[in-house]
Amino acid sequence: QSTLTQPASVSASPGQSITISCTGTSSDIGDHNYVSWYQQHPSTAPKLIIYEVSNRPSGVPDRFSGSKSGNTASLTISGLQAEDEADYFCNSYASSSTPYVFGTGTKVTVL
Amino acid sequence: QVQLVESGGGVVPPGRSLRLSCAASGFTFSNSALHWVRQAPGKGLEWVALISYDGSNTYYADSVKGRFTISRDNSKSTLYLQLSRLRHEDTAVYYCARVRVENVYYSGLDLWGQGTTVTVSS
């Protein structure tokens, strides 16, 4: 089954902006807008922060934003804060025998 | 209180079976599609299975197809995952999760349980 590719780690200082990429194929990210992003702190369940490429659930700060271009989705965190230090996973519907796939995950470190 | 609570995890030898449960409360369970997602120790998230709001449609990851069965009892607001022919690589925390929009399967998972741990070991 396919897996979406993310950078293993990204780091930046407080107040800076970072962008996490999520690369898939024309059978998943490139085929539709069912792309989501999740934040996971250690030993806790994931939390939905972006759905359908660029929409934020109620309560998610607007410093989190999502976008997509071709087969690659991106999560941008603007004005990085200490509490943003966590693992981030992308997720997409896929036109394949495994219809839902997650990215490899990115560890964000706030320096 | 809107929540999902998993149970049923444990230590089980390879080849054996286990049934996980996910009890829902605080929302209209029968309107929501539900997923199981797992996370092996120190690893990323892996999608496992999906069931439609009424249980009429189910989908599985290739890695568990033919071994795991997802089901639900809307009268009890409970989701299940039957794990059979377990392998060492099935060791993980198993989460149940709700789709954020009724009658849609893939629009994002907005409510997660705390997870239940399955360890496959002899």
PDB file of C-alpha atoms in Angstrom:
ATOM      1  CA  GLN A   1       0.000   0.000   0.000  1.00  0.00           C
ATOM      2  CA  SER A   2       1.196   3.507  -0.766  1.00  0.00           C
ATOM      3  CA  THR A   3       2.401   5.984   1.832  1.00  0.00           C
ATOM      4  CA  LEU A   4       2.603   9.720   1.454  1.00  0.00           C
ATOM      5  CA  THR A   5       6.123  11.131   1.815  1.00  0.00           C
ATOM      6  CA  GLN A   6       6.941  13.836   4.369  1.00  0.00           C
ATOM      7  CA  PRO A   7      10.272  15.214   5.595  1.00  0.00           C
ATOM      8  CA  ALA A   8      11.340  13.443   8.771  1.00  0.00           C
ATOM      9  CA  SER A   9      11.977  16.625  10.686  1.00  0.00           C
ATOM     10  CA  VAL A  10      11.692  20.400  10.496  1.00  0.00           C
ATOM     11  CA  SER A  11      12.963  22.906  13.016  1.00  0.00           C
ATOM     12  CA  ALA A  12      12.715  26.654  13.470  1.00  0.00           C
ATOM     13  CA  SER A  13      12.779  29.342  16.138  1.00  0.00           C
ATOM     14  CA  PRO A  14       9.691  30.798  17.782  1.00  0.00           C
ATOM     15  CA  GLY A  15       7.931  33.319  15.570  1.00  0.00           C
ATOM     16  CA  GLN A  16       9.283  31.887  12.349  1.00  0.00           C
ATOM     17  CA  SER A  17       7.255  30.055   9.710  1.00  0.00           C
ATOM     18  CA  ILE A  18       7.678  26.511   8.493  1.00  0.00           C
ATOM     19  CA  THR A  19       6.143  24.481   5.698  1.00  0.00           C
ATOM     20  CA  ILE A  20       5.770  20.719   5.729  1.00  0.00           C
ATOM     21  CA  SER A  21       5.329  18.968   2.403  1.00  0.00           C
ATOM     22  CA  CYS A  22       3.351  15.805   1.759  1.00  0.00           C
ATOM     23  CA  THR A  23       4.066  14.183  -1.575  1.00  0.00           C
ATOM     24  CA  GLY A  24       1.732  11.644  -3.104  1.00  0.00           C
ATOM     25  CA  THR A  25       0.628  10.637  -6.571  1.00  0.00           C
ATOM     26  CA  SER A  26      -2.103  11.277  -9.098  1.00  0.00           C
ATOM     27  CA  SER A  27      -4.047   8.439  -7.436  1.00  0.00           C
ATOM     28  CA  ASP A  28      -4.273  10.152  -4.067  1.00  0.00           C
ATOM     29  CA  ILE A  29      -3.428  13.804  -3.389  1.00  0.00           C
ATOM     30  CA  GLY A  30      -3.526  14.742  -7.059  1.00  0.00           C
ATOM     31  CA  ASP A  31      -6.920  13.190  -7.617  1.00  0.00           C
ATOM     32  CA  HIS A  32      -9.223  15.035  -5.182  1.00  0.00           C
ATOM     33  CA  ASN A  33      -9.398  17.368  -2.172  1.00  0.00           C
ATOM     34  CA  TYR A  34      -9.713  14.871   0.698  1.00  0.00           C
ATOM     35  CA  VAL A  35      -6.402  15.862   2.254  1.00  0.00           C
ATOM     36  CA  SER A  36      -6.166  16.299   6.032  1.00  0.00           C
ATOM     37  CA  TRP A  37      -3.445  17.145   8.524  1.00  0.00           C
ATOM     38  CA  TYR A  38      -3.082  15.961  12.126  1.00  0.00           C
ATOM     39  CA  GLN A  39      -0.987  17.131  15.043  1.00  0.00           C
ATOM     40  CA  GLN A  40       0.154  14.601  17.623  1.00  0.00           C
ATOM     41  CA  HIS A  41       1.887  15.374  20.887  1.00  0.00           C
ATOM     42  CA  PRO A  42       3.727  12.543  22.675  1.00  0.00           C
ATOM     43  CA  SER A  43       1.502   9.851  24.147  1.00  0.00           C
ATOM     44  CA  THR A  44      -1.696  11.534  22.979  1.00  0.00           C
ATOM     45  CA  ALA A  45      -4.184  10.862  20.202  1.00  0.00           C
ATOM     46  CA  PRO A  46      -3.857  12.785  16.936  1.00  0.00           C
ATOM     47  CA  LYS A  47      -5.780  16.024  16.541  1.00  0.00           C
ATOM     48  CA  LEU A  48      -7.320  17.201  13.262  1.00  0.00           C
ATOM     49  CA  ILE A  49      -5.950  20.615  12.285  1.00  0.00           C
ATOM     50  CA  ILE A  50      -6.737  20.840   8.553  1.00  0.00           C
ATOM     51  CA  TYR A  51      -9.389  19.058   6.477  1.00  0.00           C
ATOM     52  CA  GLU A  52     -10.170  19.087   2.755  1.00  0.00           C
ATOM     53  CA  VAL A  53      -6.805  20.657   1.884  1.00  0.00           C
ATOM     54  CA  SER A  54      -7.202  24.061   3.503  1.00  0.00           C
ATOM     55  CA  ASN A  55     -10.048  24.164   6.040  1.00  0.00           C
ATOM     56  CA  ARG A  56      -9.500  24.567   9.774  1.00  0.00           C
ATOM     57  CA  PRO A  57     -11.827  22.988  12.336  1.00  0.00           C
ATOM     58  CA  SER A  58     -13.262  25.283  14.950  1.00  0.00           C
ATOM     59  CA  GLY A  59     -10.696  26.110  17.617  1.00  0.00           C
ATOM     60  CA  VAL A  60      -7.584  25.563  15.490  1.00  0.00           C
ATOM     61  CA  PRO A  61      -5.472  28.745  15.391  1.00  0.00           C
ATOM     62  CA  ASP A  62      -5.276  30.541  12.063  1.00  0.00           C
ATOM     63  CA  ARG A  63      -1.492  30.274  12.072  1.00  0.00           C
ATOM     64  CA  PHE A  64      -2.098  26.790  10.662  1.00  0.00           C
ATOM     65  CA  SER A  65      -2.883  26.750   6.950  1.00  0.00           C
ATOM     66  CA  GLY A  66      -2.994  24.140   4.214  1.00  0.00           C
ATOM     67  CA  SER A  67      -2.645  24.098   0.455  1.00  0.00           C
ATOM     68  CA  LYS A  68      -2.147  21.752  -2.472  1.00  0.00           C
ATOM     69  CA  SER A  69      -0.396  21.861  -5.808  1.00  0.00           C
ATOM     70  CA  GLY A  70      -0.527  18.860  -8.091  1.00  0.00           C
ATOM     71  CA  ASN A  71       0.450  15.741  -6.149  1.00  0.00           C
ATOM     72  CA  THR A  72       1.862  17.639  -3.169  1.00  0.00           C
ATOM     73  CA  ALA A  73       0.006  19.046  -0.189  1.00  0.00           C
ATOM     74  CA  SER A  74       1.572  21.464   2.279  1.00  0.00           C
ATOM     75  CA  LEU A  75       1.002  22.551   5.862  1.00  0.00           C
ATOM     76  CA  THR A  76       2.316  25.956   6.899  1.00  0.00           C
ATOM     77  CA  ILE A  77       2.680  27.047  10.500  1.00  0.00           C
ATOM     78  CA  SER A  78       3.169  30.803  10.779  1.00  0.00           C
ATOM     79  CA  GLY A  79       4.430  32.453  13.929  1.00  0.00           C
ATOM     80  CA  LEU A  80       5.706  29.192  15.389  1.00  0.00           C
ATOM     81  CA  GLN A  81       5.030  28.715  19.097  1.00  0.00           C
ATOM     82  CA  ALA A  82       6.526  26.362  21.656  1.00  0.00           C
ATOM     83  CA  GLU A  83       3.299  24.347  21.865  1.00  0.00           C
ATOM     84  CA  ASP A  84       3.520  23.611  18.131  1.00  0.00           C
ATOM     85  CA  GLU A  85       6.362  21.204  18.826  1.00  0.00           C
ATOM     86  CA  ALA A  86       4.804  17.867  17.872  1.00  0.00           C
ATOM     87  CA  ASP A  87       4.542  15.263  15.125  1.00  0.00           C
ATOM     88  CA  TYR A  88       2.471  16.134  12.067  1.00  0.00           C
ATOM     89  CA  PHE A  89       0.851  13.680   9.685  1.00  0.00           C
ATOM     90  CA  CYS A  90      -0.871  14.239   6.372  1.00  0.00           C
ATOM     91  CA  ASN A  91      -3.652  11.964   5.179  1.00  0.00           C
ATOM     92  CA  SER A  92      -5.461  11.443   1.894  1.00  0.00           C
ATOM     93  CA  TYR A  93      -8.102   9.412   0.183  1.00  0.00           C
ATOM     94  CA  ALA A  94      -6.547   7.135  -2.455  1.00  0.00           C
ATOM     95  CA  SER A  95      -8.020   5.493  -5.532  1.00  0.00           C
ATOM     96  CA  SER A  96      -6.432   2.166  -4.734  1.00  0.00           C
ATOM     97  CA  SER A  97      -6.997  -1.080  -2.876  1.00  0.00           C
ATOM     98  CA  THR A  98      -6.134   0.779   0.328  1.00  0.00           C
ATOM     99  CA  PRO A  99      -8.417   3.812   0.100  1.00  0.00           C
ATOM    100  CA  TYR A 100      -6.998   5.925   2.919  1.00  0.00           C
ATOM    101  CA  VAL A 101      -3.310   6.606   3.513  1.00  0.00           C
ATOM    102  CA  PHE A 102      -1.205   8.558   5.978  1.00  0.00           C
ATOM    103  CA  GLY A 103       2.043  10.352   5.461  1.00  0.00           C
ATOM    104  CA  THR A 104       5.306   9.209   7.018  1.00  0.00           C
ATOM    105  CA  GLY A 105       5.146  11.960   9.618  1.00  0.00           C
ATOM    106  CA  THR A 106       7.229  15.055  10.397  1.00  0.00           C
ATOM    107  CA  LYS A 107       8.669  15.953  13.765  1.00  0.00           C
ATOM    108  CA  VAL A 108       8.572  19.707  14.323  1.00  0.00           C
ATOM    109  CA  THR A 109      11.083  21.097  16.782  1.00  0.00           C
ATOM    110  CA  VAL A 110      10.858  24.639  18.130  1.00  0.00           C
ATOM    111  CA  LEU A 111      14.406  25.769  18.833  1.00  0.00           C
TER     112      LEU A 111
ATOM    113  CA  GLN B   1     -19.531  14.476  26.793  1.00  0.00           C
ATOM    114  CA  VAL B   2     -18.562  13.775  23.196  1.00  0.00           C
ATOM    115  CA  GLN B   3     -16.048  10.944  23.282  1.00  0.00           C
ATOM    116  CA  LEU B   4     -14.810   7.618  22.003  1.00  0.00           C
ATOM    117  CA  VAL B   5     -13.371   5.091  24.436  1.00  0.00           C
ATOM    118  CA  GLU B   6     -11.484   2.035  23.209  1.00  0.00           C
ATOM    119  CA  SER B   7     -11.006  -1.185  25.145  1.00  0.00           C
ATOM    120  CA  GLY B   8     -10.009  -4.792  24.596  1.00  0.00           C
ATOM    121  CA  GLY B   9      -6.290  -4.484  24.001  1.00  0.00           C
ATOM    122  CA  GLY B  10      -3.769  -6.828  25.575  1.00  0.00           C
ATOM    123  CA  VAL B  11      -0.914  -9.254  25.049  1.00  0.00           C
ATOM    124  CA  VAL B  12      -1.689 -12.112  22.678  1.00  0.00           C
ATOM    125  CA  PRO B  13       0.470 -14.834  21.047  1.00  0.00           C
ATOM    126  CA  PRO B  14       0.979 -14.832  17.274  1.00  0.00           C
ATOM    127  CA  GLY B  15      -1.831 -16.506  15.375  1.00  0.00           C
ATOM    128  CA  ARG B  16      -4.461 -15.799  18.005  1.00  0.00           C
ATOM    129  CA  SER B  17      -7.440 -13.431  17.943  1.00  0.00           C
ATOM    130  CA  LEU B  18      -8.629 -10.374  19.832  1.00  0.00           C
ATOM    131  CA  ARG B  19     -11.651  -8.094  19.669  1.00  0.00           C
ATOM    132  CA  LEU B  20     -11.358  -4.375  20.237  1.00  0.00           C
ATOM    133  CA  SER B  21     -14.327  -2.189  21.165  1.00  0.00           C
ATOM    134  CA  CYS B  22     -14.917   1.538  20.853  1.00  0.00           C
ATOM    135  CA  ALA B  23     -17.791   2.974  22.885  1.00  0.00           C
ATOM    136  CA  ALA B  24     -19.208   6.290  21.709  1.00  0.00           C
ATOM    137  CA  SER B  25     -21.152   8.918  23.605  1.00  0.00           C
ATOM    138  CA  GLY B  26     -22.368  12.480  23.215  1.00  0.00           C
ATOM    139  CA  PHE B  27     -23.205  12.389  19.501  1.00  0.00           C
ATOM    140  CA  THR B  28     -25.480  10.569  17.049  1.00  0.00           C
ATOM    141  CA  PHE B  29     -23.393   7.450  16.566  1.00  0.00           C
ATOM    142  CA  SER B  30     -25.627   5.995  13.850  1.00  0.00           C
ATOM    143  CA  ASN B  31     -24.977   8.962  11.525  1.00  0.00           C
ATOM    144  CA  SER B  32     -21.178   8.716  11.523  1.00  0.00           C
ATOM    145  CA  ALA B  33     -18.725   6.707   9.464  1.00  0.00           C
ATOM    146  CA  LEU B  34     -15.902   5.415  11.648  1.00  0.00           C
ATOM    147  CA  HIS B  35     -12.295   4.374  11.173  1.00  0.00           C
ATOM    148  CA  TRP B  36      -9.651   2.355  12.962  1.00  0.00           C
ATOM    149  CA  VAL B  37      -6.097   3.710  12.799  1.00  0.00           C
ATOM    150  CA  ARG B  38      -3.053   2.141  14.422  1.00  0.00           C
ATOM    151  CA  GLN B  39       0.396   3.277  15.462  1.00  0.00           C
ATOM    152  CA  ALA B  40       3.263   0.864  16.045  1.00  0.00           C
ATOM    153  CA  PRO B  41       5.719   1.802  18.821  1.00  0.00           C
ATOM    154  CA  GLY B  42       7.771   4.798  17.730  1.00  0.00           C
ATOM    155  CA  LYS B  43       6.225   4.762  14.262  1.00  0.00           C
ATOM    156  CA  GLY B  44       3.704   6.760  12.254  1.00  0.00           C
ATOM    157  CA  LEU B  45      -0.019   6.396  11.787  1.00  0.00           C
ATOM    158  CA  GLU B  46      -1.382   3.559   9.659  1.00  0.00           C
ATOM    159  CA  TRP B  47      -4.959   3.464   8.466  1.00  0.00           C
ATOM    160  CA  VAL B  48      -6.610   0.091   9.169  1.00  0.00           C
ATOM    161  CA  ALA B  49     -10.319   0.054   8.320  1.00  0.00           C
ATOM    162  CA  LEU B  50     -13.486   2.053   7.689  1.00  0.00           C
ATOM    163  CA  ILE B  51     -17.177   1.318   8.170  1.00  0.00           C
ATOM    164  CA  SER B  52     -20.110   3.316   6.859  1.00  0.00           C
ATOM    165  CA  TYR B  53     -22.730   4.822   9.168  1.00  0.00           C
ATOM    166  CA  ASP B  54     -25.056   1.840   8.779  1.00  0.00           C
ATOM    167  CA  GLY B  55     -22.413  -0.884   8.507  1.00  0.00           C
ATOM    168  CA  SER B  56     -23.303  -1.731   4.931  1.00  0.00           C
ATOM    169  CA  ASN B  57     -19.891  -0.765   3.536  1.00  0.00           C
ATOM    170  CA  THR B  58     -16.483  -1.709   4.901  1.00  0.00           C
ATOM    171  CA  TYR B  59     -12.972  -1.077   3.609  1.00  0.00           C
ATOM    172  CA  TYR B  60      -9.582  -2.370   4.751  1.00  0.00           C
ATOM    173  CA  ALA B  61      -5.898  -1.716   4.353  1.00  0.00           C
ATOM    174  CA  ASP B  62      -4.137  -4.367   2.294  1.00  0.00           C
ATOM    175  CA  SER B  63      -2.009  -5.229   5.338  1.00  0.00           C
ATOM    176  CA  VAL B  64      -5.039  -6.467   7.319  1.00  0.00           C
ATOM    177  CA  LYS B  65      -7.470  -7.547   4.606  1.00  0.00           C
ATOM    178  CA  GLY B  66      -8.773 -11.055   5.270  1.00  0.00           C
ATOM    179  CA  ARG B  67      -7.545 -11.019   8.896  1.00  0.00           C
ATOM    180  CA  PHE B  68      -9.365  -8.082  10.511  1.00  0.00           C
ATOM    181  CA  THR B  69     -13.110  -7.376  10.507  1.00  0.00           C
ATOM    182  CA  ILE B  70     -14.701  -4.044  11.324  1.00  0.00           C
ATOM    183  CA  SER B  71     -18.300  -3.954  12.537  1.00  0.00           C
ATOM    184  CA  ARG B  72     -20.661  -1.790  14.551  1.00  0.00           C
ATOM    185  CA  ASP B  73     -23.754  -2.040  16.716  1.00  0.00           C
ATOM    186  CA  ASN B  74     -25.674   1.211  16.413  1.00  0.00           C
ATOM    187  CA  SER B  75     -28.088   0.150  19.154  1.00  0.00           C
ATOM    188  CA  LYS B  76     -25.137   0.067  21.558  1.00  0.00           C
ATOM    189  CA  SER B  77     -23.207   2.980  20.015  1.00  0.00           C
ATOM    190  CA  THR B  78     -20.210   0.702  19.778  1.00  0.00           C
ATOM    191  CA  LEU B  79     -17.630   0.024  17.075  1.00  0.00           C
ATOM    192  CA  TYR B  80     -15.631  -3.194  16.919  1.00  0.00           C
ATOM    193  CA  LEU B  81     -12.479  -4.514  15.329  1.00  0.00           C
ATOM    194  CA  GLN B  82     -11.977  -8.274  15.274  1.00  0.00           C
ATOM    195  CA  LEU B  83      -8.292  -9.086  14.909  1.00  0.00           C
ATOM    196  CA  SER B  84      -7.481 -12.616  13.735  1.00  0.00           C
ATOM    197  CA  ARG B  85      -4.308 -14.481  12.788  1.00  0.00           C
ATOM    198  CA  LEU B  86      -2.319 -11.836  14.587  1.00  0.00           C
ATOM    199  CA  ARG B  87       1.295 -11.186  13.644  1.00  0.00           C
ATOM    200  CA  HIS B  88       4.143  -9.484  15.483  1.00  0.00           C
ATOM    201  CA  GLU B  89       3.805  -6.526  13.107  1.00  0.00           C
ATOM    202  CA  ASP B  90       0.235  -5.923  14.319  1.00  0.00           C
ATOM    203  CA  THR B  91       1.649  -4.694  17.629  1.00  0.00           C
ATOM    204  CA  ALA B  92       0.413  -1.116  17.969  1.00  0.00           C
ATOM    205  CA  VAL B  93      -1.867   1.332  19.683  1.00  0.00           C
ATOM    206  CA  TYR B  94      -5.253   1.096  17.990  1.00  0.00           C
ATOM    207  CA  TYR B  95      -7.385   4.223  17.755  1.00  0.00           C
ATOM    208  CA  CYS B  96     -11.002   4.552  16.676  1.00  0.00           C
ATOM    209  CA  ALA B  97     -11.937   7.833  15.039  1.00  0.00           C
ATOM    210  CA  ARG B  98     -15.021   9.590  13.690  1.00  0.00           C
ATOM    211  CA  VAL B  99     -15.393  11.313  10.334  1.00  0.00           C
ATOM    212  CA  ARG B 100     -16.179  14.984  10.854  1.00  0.00           C
ATOM    213  CA  VAL B 101     -19.153  15.053   8.466  1.00  0.00           C
ATOM    214  CA  GLU B 102     -22.147  12.715   8.496  1.00  0.00           C
ATOM    215  CA  ASN B 103     -22.430  10.284   5.599  1.00  0.00           C
ATOM    216  CA  VAL B 104     -18.975  11.160   4.256  1.00  0.00           C
ATOM    217  CA  TYR B 105     -16.044   8.771   4.554  1.00  0.00           C
ATOM    218  CA  TYR B 106     -12.864  10.761   4.006  1.00  0.00           C
ATOM    219  CA  SER B 107     -13.364  14.361   5.102  1.00  0.00           C
ATOM    220  CA  GLY B 108     -11.059  14.247   8.121  1.00  0.00           C
ATOM    221  CA  LEU B 109     -11.208  12.493  11.478  1.00  0.00           C
ATOM    222  CA  ASP B 110     -12.272  14.999  14.112  1.00  0.00           C
ATOM    223  CA  LEU B 111     -12.825  12.816  17.173  1.00  0.00           C
ATOM    224  CA  TRP B 112     -10.366  10.178  18.376  1.00  0.00           C
ATOM    225  CA  GLY B 113     -10.314   7.794  21.281  1.00  0.00           C
ATOM    226  CA  GLN B 114      -7.368   7.503  23.650  1.00  0.00           C
ATOM    227  CA  GLY B 115      -6.237   4.253  22.042  1.00  0.00           C
ATOM    228  CA  THR B 116      -5.872   0.673  23.227  1.00  0.00           C
ATOM    229  CA  THR B 117      -2.591  -1.238  23.042  1.00  0.00           C
ATOM    230  CA  VAL B 118      -2.263  -4.587  21.305  1.00  0.00           C
ATOM    231  CA  THR B 119       0.979  -6.509  21.796  1.00  0.00           C
ATOM    232  CA  VAL B 120       1.536  -9.647  19.762  1.00  0.00           C
ATOM    233  CA  SER B 121       4.160 -11.709  21.518  1.00  0.00           C
ATOM    234  CA  SER B 122       4.790 -15.300  22.474  1.00  0.00           C
TER     235      SER B 122
END
